[in-house]
Short mmCIF file of C-alpha atoms in Angstrom, two decimals:
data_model
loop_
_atom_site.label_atom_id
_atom_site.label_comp_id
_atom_site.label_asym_id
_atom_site.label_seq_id
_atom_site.Cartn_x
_atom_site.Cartn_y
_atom_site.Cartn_z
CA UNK I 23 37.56 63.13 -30.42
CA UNK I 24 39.35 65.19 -33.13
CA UNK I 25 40.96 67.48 -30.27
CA UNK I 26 41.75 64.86 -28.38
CA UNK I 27 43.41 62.30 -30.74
CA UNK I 28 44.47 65.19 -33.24
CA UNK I 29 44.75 68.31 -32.81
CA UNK I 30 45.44 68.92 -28.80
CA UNK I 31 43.84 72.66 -29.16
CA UNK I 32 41.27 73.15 -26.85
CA UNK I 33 41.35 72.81 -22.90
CA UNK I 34 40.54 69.07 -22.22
CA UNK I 35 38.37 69.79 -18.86
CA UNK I 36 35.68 72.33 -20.47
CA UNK I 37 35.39 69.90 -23.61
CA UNK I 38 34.17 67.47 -20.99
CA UNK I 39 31.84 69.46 -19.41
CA UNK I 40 30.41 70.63 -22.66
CA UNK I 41 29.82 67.02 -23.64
CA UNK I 42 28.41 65.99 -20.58
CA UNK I 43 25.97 68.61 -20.87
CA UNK I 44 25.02 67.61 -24.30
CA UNK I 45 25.03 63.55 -24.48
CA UNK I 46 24.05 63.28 -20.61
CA UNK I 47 23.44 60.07 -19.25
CA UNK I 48 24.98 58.45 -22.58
CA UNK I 49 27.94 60.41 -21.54
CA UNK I 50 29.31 57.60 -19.77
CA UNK I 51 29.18 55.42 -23.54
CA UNK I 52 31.79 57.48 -25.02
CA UNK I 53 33.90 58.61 -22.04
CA UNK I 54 35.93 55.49 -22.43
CA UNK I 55 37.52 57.17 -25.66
CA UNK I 56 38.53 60.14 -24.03
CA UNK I 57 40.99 57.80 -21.51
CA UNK I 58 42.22 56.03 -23.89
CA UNK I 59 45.82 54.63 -23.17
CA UNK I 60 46.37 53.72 -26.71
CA UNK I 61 45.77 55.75 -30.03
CA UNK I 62 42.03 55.91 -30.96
CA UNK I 63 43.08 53.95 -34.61
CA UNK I 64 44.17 51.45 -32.48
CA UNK I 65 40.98 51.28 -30.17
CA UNK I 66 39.65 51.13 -33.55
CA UNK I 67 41.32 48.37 -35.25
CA UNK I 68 42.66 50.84 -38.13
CA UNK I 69 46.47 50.41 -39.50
CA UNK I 70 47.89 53.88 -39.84
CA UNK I 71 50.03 52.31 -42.91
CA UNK I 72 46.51 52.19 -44.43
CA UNK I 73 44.37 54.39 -47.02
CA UNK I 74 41.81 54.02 -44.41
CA UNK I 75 43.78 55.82 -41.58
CA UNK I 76 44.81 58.62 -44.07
CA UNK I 77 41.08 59.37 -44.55
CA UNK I 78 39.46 60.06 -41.47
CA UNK I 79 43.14 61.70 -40.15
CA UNK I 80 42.47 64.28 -43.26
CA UNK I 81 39.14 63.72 -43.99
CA UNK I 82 39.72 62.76 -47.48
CA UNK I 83 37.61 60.13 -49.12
CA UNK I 84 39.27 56.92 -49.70
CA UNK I 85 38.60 57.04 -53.73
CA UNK I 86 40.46 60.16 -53.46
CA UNK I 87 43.66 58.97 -51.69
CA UNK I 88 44.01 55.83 -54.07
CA UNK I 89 43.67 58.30 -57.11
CA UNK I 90 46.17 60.28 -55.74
CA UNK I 91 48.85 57.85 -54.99
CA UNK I 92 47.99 56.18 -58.49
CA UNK I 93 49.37 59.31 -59.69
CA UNK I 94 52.55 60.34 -57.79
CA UNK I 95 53.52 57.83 -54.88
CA UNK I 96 52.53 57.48 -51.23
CA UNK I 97 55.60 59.08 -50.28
CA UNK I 98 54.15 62.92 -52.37
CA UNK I 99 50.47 62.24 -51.87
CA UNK I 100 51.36 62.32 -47.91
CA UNK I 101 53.12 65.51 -48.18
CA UNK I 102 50.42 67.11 -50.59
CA UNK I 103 47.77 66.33 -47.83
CA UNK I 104 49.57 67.25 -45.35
CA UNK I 105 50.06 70.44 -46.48
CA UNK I 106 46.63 71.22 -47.82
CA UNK I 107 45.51 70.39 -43.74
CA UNK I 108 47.13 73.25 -43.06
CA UNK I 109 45.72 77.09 -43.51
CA UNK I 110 47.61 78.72 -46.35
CA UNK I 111 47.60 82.57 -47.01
CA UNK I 112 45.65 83.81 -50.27
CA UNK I 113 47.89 85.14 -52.53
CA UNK I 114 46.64 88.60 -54.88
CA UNK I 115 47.86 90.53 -57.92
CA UNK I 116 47.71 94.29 -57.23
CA UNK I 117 45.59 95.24 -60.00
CA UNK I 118 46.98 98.61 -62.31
CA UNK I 119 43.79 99.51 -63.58
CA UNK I 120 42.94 100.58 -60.64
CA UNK I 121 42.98 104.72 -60.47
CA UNK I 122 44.00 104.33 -56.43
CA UNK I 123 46.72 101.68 -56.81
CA UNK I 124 49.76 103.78 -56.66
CA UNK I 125 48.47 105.25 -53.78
CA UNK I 126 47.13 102.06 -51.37
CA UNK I 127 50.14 100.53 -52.78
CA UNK I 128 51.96 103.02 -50.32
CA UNK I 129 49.74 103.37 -47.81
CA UNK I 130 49.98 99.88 -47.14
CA UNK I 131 53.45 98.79 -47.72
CA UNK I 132 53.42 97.03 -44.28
CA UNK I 133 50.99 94.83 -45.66
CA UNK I 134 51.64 94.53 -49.52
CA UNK I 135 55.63 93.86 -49.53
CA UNK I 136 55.52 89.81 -48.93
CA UNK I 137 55.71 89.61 -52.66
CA UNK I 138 56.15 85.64 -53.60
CA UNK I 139 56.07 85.72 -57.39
CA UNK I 140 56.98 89.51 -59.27
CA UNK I 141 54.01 91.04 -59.30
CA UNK I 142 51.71 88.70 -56.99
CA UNK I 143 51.50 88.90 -52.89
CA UNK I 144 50.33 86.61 -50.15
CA UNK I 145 47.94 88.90 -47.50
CA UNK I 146 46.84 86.95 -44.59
CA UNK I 147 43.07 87.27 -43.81
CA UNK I 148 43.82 88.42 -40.18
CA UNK I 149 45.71 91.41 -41.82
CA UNK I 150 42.88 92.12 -44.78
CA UNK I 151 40.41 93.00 -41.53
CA UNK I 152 39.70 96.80 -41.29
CA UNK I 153 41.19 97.34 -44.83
CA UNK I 154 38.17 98.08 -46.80
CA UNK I 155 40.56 99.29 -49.36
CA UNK I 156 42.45 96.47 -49.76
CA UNK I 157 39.02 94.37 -50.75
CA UNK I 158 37.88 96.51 -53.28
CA UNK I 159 39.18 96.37 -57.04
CA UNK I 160 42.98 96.91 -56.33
CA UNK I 161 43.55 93.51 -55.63
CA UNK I 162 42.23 90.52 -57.20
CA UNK I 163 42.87 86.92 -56.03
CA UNK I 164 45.35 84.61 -57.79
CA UNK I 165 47.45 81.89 -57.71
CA UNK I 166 50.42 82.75 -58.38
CA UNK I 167 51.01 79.15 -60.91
CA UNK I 168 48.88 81.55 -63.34
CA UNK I 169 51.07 84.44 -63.84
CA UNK I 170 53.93 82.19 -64.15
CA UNK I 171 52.59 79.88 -66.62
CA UNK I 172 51.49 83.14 -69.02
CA UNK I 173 55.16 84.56 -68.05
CA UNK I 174 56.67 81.71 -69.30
CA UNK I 175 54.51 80.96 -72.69
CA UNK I 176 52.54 84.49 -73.96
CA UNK I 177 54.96 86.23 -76.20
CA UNK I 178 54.61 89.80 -75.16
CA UNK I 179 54.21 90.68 -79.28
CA UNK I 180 51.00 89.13 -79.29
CA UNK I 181 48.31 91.93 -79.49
CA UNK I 182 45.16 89.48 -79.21
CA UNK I 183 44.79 86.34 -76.59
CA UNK I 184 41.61 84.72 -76.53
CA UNK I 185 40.03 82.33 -73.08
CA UNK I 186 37.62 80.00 -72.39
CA UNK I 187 36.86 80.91 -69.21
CA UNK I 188 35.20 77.83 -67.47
CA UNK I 189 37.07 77.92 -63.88
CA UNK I 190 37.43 81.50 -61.63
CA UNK I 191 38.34 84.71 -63.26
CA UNK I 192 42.08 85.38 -62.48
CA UNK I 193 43.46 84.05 -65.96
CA UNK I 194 41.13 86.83 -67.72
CA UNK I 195 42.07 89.20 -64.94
CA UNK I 196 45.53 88.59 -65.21
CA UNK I 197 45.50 88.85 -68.92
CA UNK I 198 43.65 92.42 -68.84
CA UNK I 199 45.91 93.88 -66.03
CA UNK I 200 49.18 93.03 -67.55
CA UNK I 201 47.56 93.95 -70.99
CA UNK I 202 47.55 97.66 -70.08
CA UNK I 203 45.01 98.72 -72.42
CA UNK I 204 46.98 97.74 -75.44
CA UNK I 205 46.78 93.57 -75.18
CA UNK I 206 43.09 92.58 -76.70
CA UNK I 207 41.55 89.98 -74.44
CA UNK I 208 38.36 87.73 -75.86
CA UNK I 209 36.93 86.09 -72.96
CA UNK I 210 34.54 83.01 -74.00
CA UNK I 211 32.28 81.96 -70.93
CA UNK I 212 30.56 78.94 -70.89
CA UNK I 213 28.14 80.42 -68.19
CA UNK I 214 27.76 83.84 -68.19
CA UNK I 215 26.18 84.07 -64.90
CA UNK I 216 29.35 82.79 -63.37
CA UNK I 217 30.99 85.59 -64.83
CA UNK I 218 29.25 88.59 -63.59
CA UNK I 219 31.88 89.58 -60.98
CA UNK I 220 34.50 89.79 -63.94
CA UNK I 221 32.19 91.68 -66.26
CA UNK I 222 31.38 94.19 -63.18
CA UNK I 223 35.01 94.76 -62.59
CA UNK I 224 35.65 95.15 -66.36
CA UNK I 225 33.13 97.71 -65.84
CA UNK I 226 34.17 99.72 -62.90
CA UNK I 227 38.19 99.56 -64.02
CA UNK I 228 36.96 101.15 -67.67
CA UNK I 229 39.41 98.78 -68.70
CA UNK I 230 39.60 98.59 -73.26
CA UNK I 231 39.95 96.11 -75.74
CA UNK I 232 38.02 93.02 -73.53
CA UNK I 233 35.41 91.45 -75.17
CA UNK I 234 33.16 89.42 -72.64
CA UNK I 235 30.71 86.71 -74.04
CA UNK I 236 28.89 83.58 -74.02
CA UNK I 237 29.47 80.46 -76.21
CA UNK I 238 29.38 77.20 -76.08
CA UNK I 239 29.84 75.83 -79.69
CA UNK I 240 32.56 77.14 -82.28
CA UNK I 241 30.14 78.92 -84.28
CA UNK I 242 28.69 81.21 -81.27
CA UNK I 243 32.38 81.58 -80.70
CA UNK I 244 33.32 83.03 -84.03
CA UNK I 245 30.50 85.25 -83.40
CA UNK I 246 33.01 87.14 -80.49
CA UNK I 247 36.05 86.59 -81.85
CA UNK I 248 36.75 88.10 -85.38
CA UNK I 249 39.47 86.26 -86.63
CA UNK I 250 42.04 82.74 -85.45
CA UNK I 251 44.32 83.64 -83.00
CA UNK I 252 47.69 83.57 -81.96
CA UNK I 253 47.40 82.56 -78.46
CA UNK I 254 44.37 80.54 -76.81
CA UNK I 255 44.34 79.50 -73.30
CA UNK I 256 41.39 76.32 -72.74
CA UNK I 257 40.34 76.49 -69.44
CA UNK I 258 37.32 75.06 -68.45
CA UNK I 259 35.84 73.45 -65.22
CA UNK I 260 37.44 70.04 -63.83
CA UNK I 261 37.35 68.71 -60.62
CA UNK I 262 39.36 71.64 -59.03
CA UNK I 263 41.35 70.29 -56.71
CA UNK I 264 42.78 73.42 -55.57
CA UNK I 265 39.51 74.20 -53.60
CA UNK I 266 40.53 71.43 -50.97
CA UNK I 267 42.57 73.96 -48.69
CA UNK I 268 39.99 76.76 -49.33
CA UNK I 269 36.78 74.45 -48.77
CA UNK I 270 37.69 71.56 -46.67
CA UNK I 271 34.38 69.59 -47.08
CA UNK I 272 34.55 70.11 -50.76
CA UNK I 273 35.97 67.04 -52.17
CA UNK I 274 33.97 65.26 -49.55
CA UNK I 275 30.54 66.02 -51.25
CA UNK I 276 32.17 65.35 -55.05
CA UNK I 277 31.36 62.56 -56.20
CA UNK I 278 33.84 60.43 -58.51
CA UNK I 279 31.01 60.00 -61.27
CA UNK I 280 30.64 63.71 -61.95
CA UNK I 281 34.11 63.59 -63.36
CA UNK I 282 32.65 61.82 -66.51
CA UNK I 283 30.72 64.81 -67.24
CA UNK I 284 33.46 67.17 -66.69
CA UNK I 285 35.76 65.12 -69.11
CA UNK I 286 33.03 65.36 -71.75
CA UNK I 287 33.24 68.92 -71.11
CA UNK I 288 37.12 69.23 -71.60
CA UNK I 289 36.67 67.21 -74.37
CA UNK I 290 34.34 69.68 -76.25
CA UNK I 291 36.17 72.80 -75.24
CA UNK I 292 39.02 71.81 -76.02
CA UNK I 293 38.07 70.72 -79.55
CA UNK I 294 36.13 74.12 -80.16
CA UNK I 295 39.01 76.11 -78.76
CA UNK I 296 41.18 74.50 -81.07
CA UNK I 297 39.34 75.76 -84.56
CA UNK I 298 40.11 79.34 -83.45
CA UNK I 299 43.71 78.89 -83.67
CA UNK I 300 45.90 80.10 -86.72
CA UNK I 301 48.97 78.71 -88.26
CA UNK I 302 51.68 78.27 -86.23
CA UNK I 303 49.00 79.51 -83.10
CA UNK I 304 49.49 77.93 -79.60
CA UNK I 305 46.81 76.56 -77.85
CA UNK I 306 47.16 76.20 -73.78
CA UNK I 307 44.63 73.59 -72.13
CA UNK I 308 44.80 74.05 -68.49
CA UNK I 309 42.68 72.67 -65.40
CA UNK I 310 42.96 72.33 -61.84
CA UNK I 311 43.21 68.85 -61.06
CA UNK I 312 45.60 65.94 -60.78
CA UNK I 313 43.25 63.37 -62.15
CA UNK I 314 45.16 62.18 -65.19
CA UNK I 315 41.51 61.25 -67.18
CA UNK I 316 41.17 65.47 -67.19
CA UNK I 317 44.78 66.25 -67.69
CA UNK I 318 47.31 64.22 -70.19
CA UNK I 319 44.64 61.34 -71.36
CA UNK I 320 42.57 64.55 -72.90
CA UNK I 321 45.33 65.97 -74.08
CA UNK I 322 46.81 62.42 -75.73
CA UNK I 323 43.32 62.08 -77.14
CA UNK I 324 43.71 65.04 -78.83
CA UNK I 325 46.58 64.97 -80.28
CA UNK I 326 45.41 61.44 -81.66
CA UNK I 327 42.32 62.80 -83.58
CA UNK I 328 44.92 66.40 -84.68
CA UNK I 329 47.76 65.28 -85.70
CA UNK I 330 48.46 68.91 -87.15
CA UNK I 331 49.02 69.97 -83.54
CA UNK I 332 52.01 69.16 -81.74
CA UNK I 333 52.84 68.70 -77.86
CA UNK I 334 55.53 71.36 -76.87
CA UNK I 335 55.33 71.43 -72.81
CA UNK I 336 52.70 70.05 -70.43
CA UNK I 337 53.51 70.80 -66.29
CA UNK I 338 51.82 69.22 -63.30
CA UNK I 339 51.80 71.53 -60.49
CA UNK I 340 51.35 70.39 -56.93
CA UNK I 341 50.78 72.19 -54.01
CA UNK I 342 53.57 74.04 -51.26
CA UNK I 343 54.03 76.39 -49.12
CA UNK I 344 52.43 79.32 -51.04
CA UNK I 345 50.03 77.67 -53.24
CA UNK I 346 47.67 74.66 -53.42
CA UNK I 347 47.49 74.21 -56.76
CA UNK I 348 46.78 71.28 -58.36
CA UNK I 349 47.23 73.10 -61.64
CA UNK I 350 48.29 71.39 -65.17
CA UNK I 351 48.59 72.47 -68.61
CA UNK I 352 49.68 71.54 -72.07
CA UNK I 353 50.93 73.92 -74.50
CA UNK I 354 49.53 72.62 -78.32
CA UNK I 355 51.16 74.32 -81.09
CA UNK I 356 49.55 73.77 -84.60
CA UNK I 357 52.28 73.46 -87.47
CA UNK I 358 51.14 75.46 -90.56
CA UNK I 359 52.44 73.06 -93.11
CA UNK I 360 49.91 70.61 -91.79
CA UNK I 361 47.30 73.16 -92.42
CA UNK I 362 44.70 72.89 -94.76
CA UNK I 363 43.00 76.46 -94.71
#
């Protein structure tokens, strides 16, 4: 049904034969929708102006849609969808730490010169095959939202940034390639099995100054990290919408209650992320979402209960042509004359 009221990809006469073979005598039950004269919504009884239309078209759950539209229009959550139906390249950072870099970098200039964002290039998966290289530890997967959120806020005088590092790893990665050996990263993990892949790489790469570690309360945070800091990027788990492209049937097996445990979540990182911030120290909460109870309503709450920290920029990403990020962030900044310490 889906090539022959969608997509129009596959040859019409085998996909009958195939399903004669399989539903046999019932065959003849649901050849009727494959001669169709009108559109199978119609056959159906479904409006296409509906949220019920737009859900089995891009098999999206309903809840989902609604949410969506809540927060930006029908008019953008069509496009968004739209897009995210639609394959979309990963994109990679070409790690430095890597001793071979310089030298894959030129070997495979064919492949590595669609750069999108300084620094960060979309590969296609068709032209990673055969490239063992090109999948080892040069390149690391990122969106490229990332880098351009810690261009635009890290002050490159900062010699310390510390992360709670709840979602993937390319915010620490990013953060210890760009560091060069001279930036100190603190990486706080929530779940340190999660975070074996980063800890390997940190490994292999010999890379300095990165402190890996598990906390999940301020006091097994302080622990790890020896003094407040400067700069503090929040970024723990939320309903990551981002994986929709990557993992089509993921937001079809969430369910909309387990976002009350990932607010909670927010909620308490956020909070213990926010004593391990010095005067006049920023504080970044980011998450990959769109649903507004993960995004401004934590941040609003927290501002509520800290008064001593301040809103300077929050950004809703949404997905295009080279991304599908969902991501937002807040940047807090906590005014010392409000201090007490």
């Amino acid at each position: 049904l889906a090539n022959k009221h969608f997509y129009h990809k596959l040859d019409d006469a085998k996909v009958e034969e195939y399903l004669k073979e399989v539903f046999t005598e019932k065959y003849q039950q649901i050849a009727v929708l494959f001669t169709l004269e009108k559109s199978l919504y119609d056959y159906l009884g479904i409006d296409e102006r509906t949220f019920d239309y737009l859900s089995i078209k891009f098999n999206l759950p309903k809840w989902l849609l609604k949410s969506f539209t809540k927060e930006i229009g029908l008019s953008k959550t069509y496009r968004i969808i739209h897009s995210l139906s639609r394959p979309i390249n990963p994109t990679y950072r070409l790690n430095p730490y890597d001793k071979n870099a310089e030298e894959i970098l030129k070997r495979y200039q064919d492949v590595l010169n669609n750069v999108i964002y300084p620094d960060v290039i979309s590969i296609s998966k068709k032209e990673l095959l055969g490239r063992k290289e090109l999948k080892g530890e040069c390149l690391f997967k990122i969106d490229y939202h990332i880098k351009e959120l810690i261009d635009e806020n890290q002050n490159e005088l900062i010699n310390e940034v510390s992360v709670y590092s709840g979602e993937d790893d390319s915010l620490p990665l990013e953060l210890m390639a760009r560091g060069k050996h001279k930036l100190g990263v603190n990486v706080v993990c929530p779940s340190f099995d999660e975070r074996s892949k980063l800890v390997r790489s940190i490994r292999l790469q010999k890379a300095k100054n990165i402190n890996v570690f598990k906390a999940n309360d301020v006091t097994s945070m302080l622990t790890g990290i020896s003094r407040k800091q400067e700069l503090f990027y929040c970024y723990p788990k939320s309903s990551s919408y981002s994986y929709i492209n990557a993992y089509p049937d993921y937001i079809v097996r969430f369910r909309n209650t387990q976002i009350d445990s990932f607010v909670k979540e927010q909620q308490i990182a956020l909070e213990n992320c926010s004593q391990l911030v010095c005067d006049d120290g920023e504080l970044i909460y980011m998450v990959n979402t769109l649903n507004h109870r993960e995004t401004s309503d934590i941040v609003s709450s927290f501002l509520k209960k800290h008064p001593e920290y301040k809103l300077v920029k929050e950004k809703q990403i949404l997905p295009e042509k080279d991304s599908a990020s969902f991501l937002y962030y807040g940047v807090l900044k906590l005014e010392a004359h409000t201090n007490g310490d």
